mmCIF file with all atom_site columns, C-alpha atoms in Angstrom:
data_model
loop_
_atom_site.group_PDB
_atom_site.id
_atom_site.type_symbol
_atom_site.label_atom_id
_atom_site.label_alt_id
_atom_site.label_comp_id
_atom_site.label_asym_id
_atom_site.label_entity_id
_atom_site.label_seq_id
_atom_site.pdbx_PDB_ins_code
_atom_site.Cartn_x
_atom_site.Cartn_y
_atom_site.Cartn_z
_atom_site.occupancy
_atom_site.B_iso_or_equiv
_atom_site.pdbx_formal_charge
_atom_site.auth_seq_id
_atom_site.auth_comp_id
_atom_site.auth_asym_id
_atom_site.auth_atom_id
_atom_site.pdbx_PDB_model_num
ATOM 1   C CA . PRO A 1 1   ? 0.140   0.012  0.333   1.00 0.00 ? 1   PRO A CA 1
ATOM 2   C CA . ALA A 1 2   ? 1.145   3.413  -0.391  1.00 0.00 ? 2   ALA A CA 1
ATOM 3   C CA . ALA A 1 3   ? 1.071   3.850  3.244   1.00 0.00 ? 3   ALA A CA 1
ATOM 4   C CA . ALA A 1 4   ? 4.644   3.638  5.156   1.00 0.00 ? 4   ALA A CA 1
ATOM 5   C CA . GLN A 1 5   ? 7.262   4.324  2.190   1.00 0.00 ? 5   GLN A CA 1
ATOM 6   C CA . ALA A 1 6   ? 10.537  6.158  2.617   1.00 0.00 ? 6   ALA A CA 1
ATOM 7   C CA . PHE A 1 7   ? 11.742  8.010  -0.223  1.00 0.00 ? 7   PHE A CA 1
ATOM 8   C CA . ARG A 1 8   ? 14.973  10.418 0.111   1.00 0.00 ? 8   ARG A CA 1
ATOM 9   C CA . GLY A 1 9   ? 16.785  12.727 -2.038  1.00 0.00 ? 9   GLY A CA 1
ATOM 10  C CA . ARG A 1 10  ? 16.609  13.283 -5.956  1.00 0.00 ? 10  ARG A CA 1
ATOM 11  C CA . ALA A 1 11  ? 16.421  9.690  -6.742  1.00 0.00 ? 11  ALA A CA 1
ATOM 12  C CA . GLY A 1 12  ? 13.331  9.151  -4.910  1.00 0.00 ? 12  GLY A CA 1
ATOM 13  C CA . VAL A 1 13  ? 11.421  12.371 -6.344  1.00 0.00 ? 13  VAL A CA 1
ATOM 14  C CA . ALA A 1 14  ? 10.332  9.682  -9.477  1.00 0.00 ? 14  ALA A CA 1
ATOM 15  C CA . PRO A 1 15  ? 9.113   7.063  -7.573  1.00 0.00 ? 15  PRO A CA 1
ATOM 16  C CA . LEU A 1 16  ? 7.164   9.168  -4.810  1.00 0.00 ? 16  LEU A CA 1
ATOM 17  C CA . LEU A 1 17  ? 5.214   11.134 -7.892  1.00 0.00 ? 17  LEU A CA 1
ATOM 18  C CA . ASP A 1 18  ? 4.510   7.782  -9.308  1.00 0.00 ? 18  ASP A CA 1
ATOM 19  C CA . LEU A 1 19  ? 3.327   6.386  -6.326  1.00 0.00 ? 19  LEU A CA 1
ATOM 20  C CA . LEU A 1 20  ? 1.340   9.583  -5.681  1.00 0.00 ? 20  LEU A CA 1
ATOM 21  C CA . ALA A 1 21  ? -0.071  8.893  -8.996  1.00 0.00 ? 21  ALA A CA 1
ATOM 22  C CA . ARG A 1 22  ? -1.505  5.681  -8.422  1.00 0.00 ? 22  ARG A CA 1
ATOM 23  C CA . VAL A 1 23  ? -2.816  6.031  -5.136  1.00 0.00 ? 23  VAL A CA 1
ATOM 24  C CA . GLU A 1 24  ? -6.790  6.073  -5.228  1.00 0.00 ? 24  GLU A CA 1
ATOM 25  C CA . PRO A 1 25  ? -8.611  6.979  -1.258  1.00 0.00 ? 25  PRO A CA 1
ATOM 26  C CA . ALA A 1 26  ? -9.140  4.106  0.392   1.00 0.00 ? 26  ALA A CA 1
ATOM 27  C CA . ALA A 1 27  ? -9.322  2.756  3.601   1.00 0.00 ? 27  ALA A CA 1
ATOM 28  C CA . GLY A 1 28  ? -5.552  1.874  4.870   1.00 0.00 ? 28  GLY A CA 1
ATOM 29  C CA . PRO A 1 29  ? -3.952  0.300  7.806   1.00 0.00 ? 29  PRO A CA 1
ATOM 30  C CA . PRO A 1 30  ? -4.467  2.273  10.998  1.00 0.00 ? 30  PRO A CA 1
ATOM 31  C CA . LEU A 1 31  ? -1.953  5.121  10.776  1.00 0.00 ? 31  LEU A CA 1
ATOM 32  C CA . GLY A 1 32  ? -0.093  4.519  13.840  1.00 0.00 ? 32  GLY A CA 1
ATOM 33  C CA . GLN A 1 33  ? 0.851   0.997  12.776  1.00 0.00 ? 33  GLN A CA 1
ATOM 34  C CA . ALA A 1 34  ? 1.925   2.359  9.610   1.00 0.00 ? 34  ALA A CA 1
ATOM 35  C CA . LEU A 1 35  ? 4.276   4.776  11.070  1.00 0.00 ? 35  LEU A CA 1
ATOM 36  C CA . ARG A 1 36  ? 5.601   1.957  13.014  1.00 0.00 ? 36  ARG A CA 1
ATOM 37  C CA . ARG A 1 37  ? 6.261   0.001  10.442  1.00 0.00 ? 37  ARG A CA 1
ATOM 38  C CA . VAL A 1 38  ? 8.105   2.588  8.412   1.00 0.00 ? 38  VAL A CA 1
ATOM 39  C CA . PHE A 1 39  ? 9.996   4.314  11.127  1.00 0.00 ? 39  PHE A CA 1
ATOM 40  C CA . PRO A 1 40  ? 12.216  1.333  12.430  1.00 0.00 ? 40  PRO A CA 1
ATOM 41  C CA . ARG A 1 41  ? 13.947  1.769  8.875   1.00 0.00 ? 41  ARG A CA 1
ATOM 42  C CA . LEU A 1 42  ? 14.359  5.772  8.921   1.00 0.00 ? 42  LEU A CA 1
ATOM 43  C CA . ARG A 1 43  ? 18.225  5.770  10.242  1.00 0.00 ? 43  ARG A CA 1
ATOM 44  C CA . ARG A 1 44  ? 18.154  9.608  10.728  1.00 0.00 ? 44  ARG A CA 1
ATOM 45  C CA . ARG A 1 45  ? 15.623  12.666 11.191  1.00 0.00 ? 45  ARG A CA 1
ATOM 46  C CA . GLY A 1 46  ? 14.149  14.279 7.940   1.00 0.00 ? 46  GLY A CA 1
ATOM 47  C CA . LEU A 1 47  ? 11.065  15.338 6.547   1.00 0.00 ? 47  LEU A CA 1
ATOM 48  C CA . ALA A 1 48  ? 7.980   13.376 6.797   1.00 0.00 ? 48  ALA A CA 1
ATOM 49  C CA . VAL A 1 49  ? 4.887   14.541 4.713   1.00 0.00 ? 49  VAL A CA 1
ATOM 50  C CA . LEU A 1 50  ? 1.606   12.969 6.269   1.00 0.00 ? 50  LEU A CA 1
ATOM 51  C CA . VAL A 1 51  ? -1.504  12.732 3.875   1.00 0.00 ? 51  VAL A CA 1
ATOM 52  C CA . PRO A 1 52  ? -4.476  11.397 6.292   1.00 0.00 ? 52  PRO A CA 1
ATOM 53  C CA . ASP A 1 53  ? -7.888  12.648 5.821   1.00 0.00 ? 53  ASP A CA 1
ATOM 54  C CA . PHE A 1 54  ? -7.775  14.521 8.986   1.00 0.00 ? 54  PHE A CA 1
ATOM 55  C CA . LEU A 1 55  ? -11.058 13.048 9.482   1.00 0.00 ? 55  LEU A CA 1
ATOM 56  C CA . ALA A 1 56  ? -11.372 9.976  11.203  1.00 0.00 ? 56  ALA A CA 1
ATOM 57  C CA . ASP A 1 57  ? -9.725  10.456 14.687  1.00 0.00 ? 57  ASP A CA 1
ATOM 58  C CA . ALA A 1 58  ? -10.883 7.503  16.001  1.00 0.00 ? 58  ALA A CA 1
ATOM 59  C CA . GLU A 1 59  ? -8.750  5.336  18.686  1.00 0.00 ? 59  GLU A CA 1
ATOM 60  C CA . ARG A 1 60  ? -9.309  2.323  16.842  1.00 0.00 ? 60  ARG A CA 1
ATOM 61  C CA . GLN A 1 61  ? -7.668  3.869  13.670  1.00 0.00 ? 61  GLN A CA 1
ATOM 62  C CA . GLY A 1 62  ? -4.654  5.273  15.589  1.00 0.00 ? 62  GLY A CA 1
ATOM 63  C CA . GLY A 1 63  ? -5.896  8.682  15.165  1.00 0.00 ? 63  GLY A CA 1
ATOM 64  C CA . TRP A 1 64  ? -4.053  11.193 12.974  1.00 0.00 ? 64  TRP A CA 1
ATOM 65  C CA . ARG A 1 65  ? -3.338  13.258 16.163  1.00 0.00 ? 65  ARG A CA 1
ATOM 66  C CA . ARG A 1 66  ? -1.654  10.429 17.524  1.00 0.00 ? 66  ARG A CA 1
ATOM 67  C CA . ALA A 1 67  ? 0.685   9.937  14.135  1.00 0.00 ? 67  ALA A CA 1
ATOM 68  C CA . VAL A 1 68  ? 1.567   13.978 14.377  1.00 0.00 ? 68  VAL A CA 1
ATOM 69  C CA . ASP A 1 69  ? 2.791   13.431 18.030  1.00 0.00 ? 69  ASP A CA 1
ATOM 70  C CA . PHE A 1 70  ? 4.306   10.217 17.400  1.00 0.00 ? 70  PHE A CA 1
ATOM 71  C CA . LEU A 1 71  ? 6.291   12.151 14.934  1.00 0.00 ? 71  LEU A CA 1
ATOM 72  C CA . HIS A 1 72  ? 6.848   15.557 16.460  1.00 0.00 ? 72  HIS A CA 1
ATOM 73  C CA . HIS A 1 73  ? 8.046   13.124 19.937  1.00 0.00 ? 73  HIS A CA 1
ATOM 74  C CA . ARG A 1 74  ? 11.154  11.803 17.682  1.00 0.00 ? 74  ARG A CA 1
ATOM 75  C CA . ARG A 1 75  ? 11.479  15.208 16.445  1.00 0.00 ? 75  ARG A CA 1
ATOM 76  C CA . VAL A 1 76  ? 11.082  14.837 12.685  1.00 0.00 ? 76  VAL A CA 1
ATOM 77  C CA . ARG A 1 77  ? 9.931   17.841 10.622  1.00 0.00 ? 77  ARG A CA 1
ATOM 78  C CA . LEU A 1 78  ? 6.496   17.074 9.637   1.00 0.00 ? 78  LEU A CA 1
ATOM 79  C CA . VAL A 1 79  ? 4.066   18.668 6.502   1.00 0.00 ? 79  VAL A CA 1
ATOM 80  C CA . GLY A 1 80  ? 0.534   17.399 7.062   1.00 0.00 ? 80  GLY A CA 1
ATOM 81  C CA . VAL A 1 81  ? -0.872  17.700 3.449   1.00 0.00 ? 81  VAL A CA 1
ATOM 82  C CA . HIS A 1 82  ? -4.904  18.393 3.488   1.00 0.00 ? 82  HIS A CA 1
ATOM 83  C CA . VAL A 1 83  ? -6.305  17.230 0.106   1.00 0.00 ? 83  VAL A CA 1
ATOM 84  C CA . ILE A 1 84  ? -9.441  18.898 0.005   1.00 0.00 ? 84  ILE A CA 1
ATOM 85  C CA . ALA A 1 85  ? -12.071 18.668 -2.966  1.00 0.00 ? 85  ALA A CA 1
ATOM 86  C CA . ALA A 1 86  ? -13.898 21.917 -4.300  1.00 0.00 ? 86  ALA A CA 1
ATOM 87  C CA . SER A 1 87  ? -17.028 20.069 -3.432  1.00 0.00 ? 87  SER A CA 1
ATOM 88  C CA . GLU A 1 88  ? -15.833 19.625 0.137   1.00 0.00 ? 88  GLU A CA 1
ATOM 89  C CA . ARG A 1 89  ? -15.142 23.637 0.682   1.00 0.00 ? 89  ARG A CA 1
ATOM 90  C CA . ASP A 1 90  ? -18.859 24.141 -0.793  1.00 0.00 ? 90  ASP A CA 1
ATOM 91  C CA . PRO A 1 91  ? -21.134 21.392 -1.708  1.00 0.00 ? 91  PRO A CA 1
ATOM 92  C CA . GLY A 1 92  ? -23.125 23.559 -3.823  1.00 0.00 ? 92  GLY A CA 1
ATOM 93  C CA . ALA A 1 93  ? -26.319 21.429 -3.998  1.00 0.00 ? 93  ALA A CA 1
ATOM 94  C CA . LEU A 1 94  ? -29.432 22.013 -2.265  1.00 0.00 ? 94  LEU A CA 1
ATOM 95  C CA . GLY A 1 95  ? -32.202 20.032 -2.122  1.00 0.00 ? 95  GLY A CA 1
ATOM 96  C CA . ALA A 1 96  ? -32.562 16.506 -1.465  1.00 0.00 ? 96  ALA A CA 1
ATOM 97  C CA . VAL A 1 97  ? -28.965 15.094 -1.385  1.00 0.00 ? 97  VAL A CA 1
ATOM 98  C CA . ARG A 1 98  ? -27.637 11.842 -0.788  1.00 0.00 ? 98  ARG A CA 1
ATOM 99  C CA . LEU A 1 99  ? -24.383 11.421 1.420   1.00 0.00 ? 99  LEU A CA 1
ATOM 100 C CA . VAL A 1 100 ? -22.294 8.174  0.817   1.00 0.00 ? 100 VAL A CA 1
ATOM 101 C CA . ASP A 1 101 ? -19.505 7.166  3.095   1.00 0.00 ? 101 ASP A CA 1
ATOM 102 C CA . ALA A 1 102 ? -16.535 6.585  0.896   1.00 0.00 ? 102 ALA A CA 1
ATOM 103 C CA . GLU A 1 103 ? -14.951 4.077  3.344   1.00 0.00 ? 103 GLU A CA 1
ATOM 104 C CA . GLY A 1 104 ? -17.776 2.118  4.812   1.00 0.00 ? 104 GLY A CA 1
ATOM 105 C CA . GLY A 1 105 ? -20.546 2.640  2.134   1.00 0.00 ? 105 GLY A CA 1
ATOM 106 C CA . GLY A 1 106 ? -23.056 3.676  4.458   1.00 0.00 ? 106 GLY A CA 1
ATOM 107 C CA . GLU A 1 107 ? -25.806 6.362  2.786   1.00 0.00 ? 107 GLU A CA 1
ATOM 108 C CA . VAL A 1 108 ? -28.075 9.226  4.256   1.00 0.00 ? 108 VAL A CA 1
ATOM 109 C CA . LEU A 1 109 ? -30.382 11.380 2.555   1.00 0.00 ? 109 LEU A CA 1
ATOM 110 C CA . VAL A 1 110 ? -29.947 15.231 3.686   1.00 0.00 ? 110 VAL A CA 1
ATOM 111 C CA . ASP A 1 111 ? -32.488 18.049 2.578   1.00 0.00 ? 111 ASP A CA 1
ATOM 112 C CA . VAL A 1 112 ? -29.920 20.994 1.956   1.00 0.00 ? 112 VAL A CA 1
ATOM 113 C CA . ASP A 1 113 ? -30.892 24.507 2.291   1.00 0.00 ? 113 ASP A CA 1
ATOM 114 C CA . GLU A 1 114 ? -28.919 27.668 2.434   1.00 0.00 ? 114 GLU A CA 1
ATOM 115 C CA . ALA A 1 115 ? -28.875 27.751 5.972   1.00 0.00 ? 115 ALA A CA 1
ATOM 116 C CA . ARG A 1 116 ? -27.596 24.205 6.266   1.00 0.00 ? 116 ARG A CA 1
ATOM 117 C CA . ARG A 1 117 ? -25.491 24.604 3.329   1.00 0.00 ? 117 ARG A CA 1
ATOM 118 C CA . ALA A 1 118 ? -23.927 27.493 4.913   1.00 0.00 ? 118 ALA A CA 1
ATOM 119 C CA . ASP A 1 119 ? -23.670 26.051 8.259   1.00 0.00 ? 119 ASP A CA 1
ATOM 120 C CA . TYR A 1 120 ? -21.558 23.168 6.763   1.00 0.00 ? 120 TYR A CA 1
ATOM 121 C CA . MET A 1 121 ? -19.441 25.541 4.812   1.00 0.00 ? 121 MET A CA 1
ATOM 122 C CA . ALA A 1 122 ? -18.291 27.361 8.322   1.00 0.00 ? 122 ALA A CA 1
ATOM 123 C CA . ARG A 1 123 ? -18.278 24.058 9.694   1.00 0.00 ? 123 ARG A CA 1
ATOM 124 C CA . PHE A 1 124 ? -15.930 22.821 7.278   1.00 0.00 ? 124 PHE A CA 1
ATOM 125 C CA . ALA A 1 125 ? -13.428 25.889 7.400   1.00 0.00 ? 125 ALA A CA 1
ATOM 126 C CA . ARG A 1 126 ? -13.751 26.089 11.193  1.00 0.00 ? 126 ARG A CA 1
ATOM 127 C CA . HIS A 1 127 ? -12.292 21.987 11.002  1.00 0.00 ? 127 HIS A CA 1
ATOM 128 C CA . VAL A 1 128 ? -9.288  22.745 8.034   1.00 0.00 ? 128 VAL A CA 1
ATOM 129 C CA . ARG A 1 129 ? -8.421  25.819 10.748  1.00 0.00 ? 129 ARG A CA 1
ATOM 130 C CA . GLU A 1 130 ? -8.194  23.723 13.552  1.00 0.00 ? 130 GLU A CA 1
ATOM 131 C CA . VAL A 1 131 ? -6.217  21.110 12.087  1.00 0.00 ? 131 VAL A CA 1
ATOM 132 C CA . GLY A 1 132 ? -3.703  23.322 11.181  1.00 0.00 ? 132 GLY A CA 1
ATOM 133 C CA . ALA A 1 133 ? -3.450  24.791 14.590  1.00 0.00 ? 133 ALA A CA 1
ATOM 134 C CA . TYR A 1 134 ? -3.071  20.939 15.673  1.00 0.00 ? 134 TYR A CA 1
ATOM 135 C CA . LEU A 1 135 ? 0.010   21.021 13.660  1.00 0.00 ? 135 LEU A CA 1
ATOM 136 C CA . ARG A 1 136 ? 1.640   24.582 14.147  1.00 0.00 ? 136 ARG A CA 1
ATOM 137 C CA . GLU A 1 137 ? 1.112   23.369 17.642  1.00 0.00 ? 137 GLU A CA 1
ATOM 138 C CA . ARG A 1 138 ? 3.857   20.436 16.761  1.00 0.00 ? 138 ARG A CA 1
ATOM 139 C CA . GLU A 1 139 ? 5.935   22.577 14.957  1.00 0.00 ? 139 GLU A CA 1
ATOM 140 C CA . ALA A 1 140 ? 4.589   20.914 11.873  1.00 0.00 ? 140 ALA A CA 1
ATOM 141 C CA . ARG A 1 141 ? 3.311   22.586 8.306   1.00 0.00 ? 141 ARG A CA 1
ATOM 142 C CA . HIS A 1 142 ? -0.297  22.455 7.388   1.00 0.00 ? 142 HIS A CA 1
ATOM 143 C CA . VAL A 1 143 ? -0.453  22.640 3.367   1.00 0.00 ? 143 VAL A CA 1
ATOM 144 C CA . VAL A 1 144 ? -3.795  22.495 1.959   1.00 0.00 ? 144 VAL A CA 1
ATOM 145 C CA . VAL A 1 145 ? -3.671  20.861 -1.684  1.00 0.00 ? 145 VAL A CA 1
ATOM 146 C CA . ASP A 1 146 ? -6.682  20.816 -4.142  1.00 0.00 ? 146 ASP A CA 1
ATOM 147 C CA . ALA A 1 147 ? -7.858  17.264 -4.988  1.00 0.00 ? 147 ALA A CA 1
ATOM 148 C CA . GLY A 1 148 ? -8.313  17.989 -8.648  1.00 0.00 ? 148 GLY A CA 1
ATOM 149 C CA . ALA A 1 149 ? -4.408  19.034 -9.173  1.00 0.00 ? 149 ALA A CA 1
ATOM 150 C CA . PRO A 1 150 ? -1.918  16.563 -10.150 1.00 0.00 ? 150 PRO A CA 1
ATOM 151 C CA . PRO A 1 151 ? 1.006   14.860 -7.795  1.00 0.00 ? 151 PRO A CA 1
ATOM 152 C CA . ALA A 1 152 ? 3.408   17.098 -9.430  1.00 0.00 ? 152 ALA A CA 1
ATOM 153 C CA . ALA A 1 153 ? 1.442   20.267 -7.966  1.00 0.00 ? 153 ALA A CA 1
ATOM 154 C CA . LEU A 1 154 ? 1.961   18.569 -4.233  1.00 0.00 ? 154 LEU A CA 1
ATOM 155 C CA . VAL A 1 155 ? 5.905   18.202 -5.296  1.00 0.00 ? 155 VAL A CA 1
ATOM 156 C CA . ARG A 1 156 ? 5.500   21.959 -6.217  1.00 0.00 ? 156 ARG A CA 1
ATOM 157 C CA . THR A 1 157 ? 3.959   22.843 -3.386  1.00 0.00 ? 157 THR A CA 1
ATOM 158 C CA . LEU A 1 158 ? 6.530   21.494 -1.048  1.00 0.00 ? 158 LEU A CA 1
ATOM 159 C CA . LEU A 1 159 ? 9.113   23.092 -3.298  1.00 0.00 ? 159 LEU A CA 1
ATOM 160 C CA . ARG A 1 160 ? 7.856   26.911 -2.830  1.00 0.00 ? 160 ARG A CA 1
ATOM 161 C CA . ALA A 1 161 ? 7.458   26.309 0.921   1.00 0.00 ? 161 ALA A CA 1
ATOM 162 C CA . GLY A 1 162 ? 11.039  25.697 1.356   1.00 0.00 ? 162 GLY A CA 1
ATOM 163 C CA . LEU A 1 163 ? 10.191  22.061 2.387   1.00 0.00 ? 163 LEU A CA 1
ATOM 164 C CA . LEU A 1 164 ? 11.821  20.401 -0.185  1.00 0.00 ? 164 LEU A CA 1
ATOM 165 C CA . ARG A 1 165 ? 15.082  21.165 -2.044  1.00 0.00 ? 165 ARG A CA 1
ATOM 166 C CA . TRP A 1 166 ? 16.405  19.353 -5.439  1.00 0.00 ? 166 TRP A CA 1
ATOM 167 C CA . GLY A 1 167 ? 19.252  17.850 -3.659  1.00 0.00 ? 167 GLY A CA 1
ATOM 168 C CA . GLY A 1 168 ? 16.763  15.628 -1.425  1.00 0.00 ? 168 GLY A CA 1
ATOM 169 C CA . VAL A 1 169 ? 15.251  16.585 2.027   1.00 0.00 ? 169 VAL A CA 1
ATOM 170 C CA . ASP A 1 170 ? 16.527  19.754 3.614   1.00 0.00 ? 170 ASP A CA 1
ATOM 171 C CA . GLU A 1 171 ? 17.428  18.238 7.037   1.00 0.00 ? 171 GLU A CA 1
ATOM 172 C CA . ALA A 1 172 ? 17.206  21.305 9.185   1.00 0.00 ? 172 ALA A CA 1
#
């Protein structure tokens, strides 16, 4: 699976982009388990790029907060990549809307009016701010990326933010 793979230096950019191009959203192993699997292979501190959904934080799933705390405690430079679709920020739909859980498959029918849509949008914006605040409190960066962008856009974003350099990971 895409989880728990390490890429290093210039030689790691192409395999990373290839992996990102093939990743499909799906439930994977618990985040904490995936980190424990890859972390013993890391010989030195470096940069970790974490791409969870930032939604589920249940104890049984290992929780993204626990993963962030795990990496912060080990003094790894961390970037939390928050992939957000335009429809997540503003679902746009009014009237009867069927919501489908992408991981569990459950469905619910919701009647969406302007007030409910505005409430959703405000709650979602607050959630994104709270994720960013949690990451910053642990000296991590929060990078928001459009779900429709190609994987190379993520790498460009990390380069522009000074989190990567072409010679490899900047290990400050």
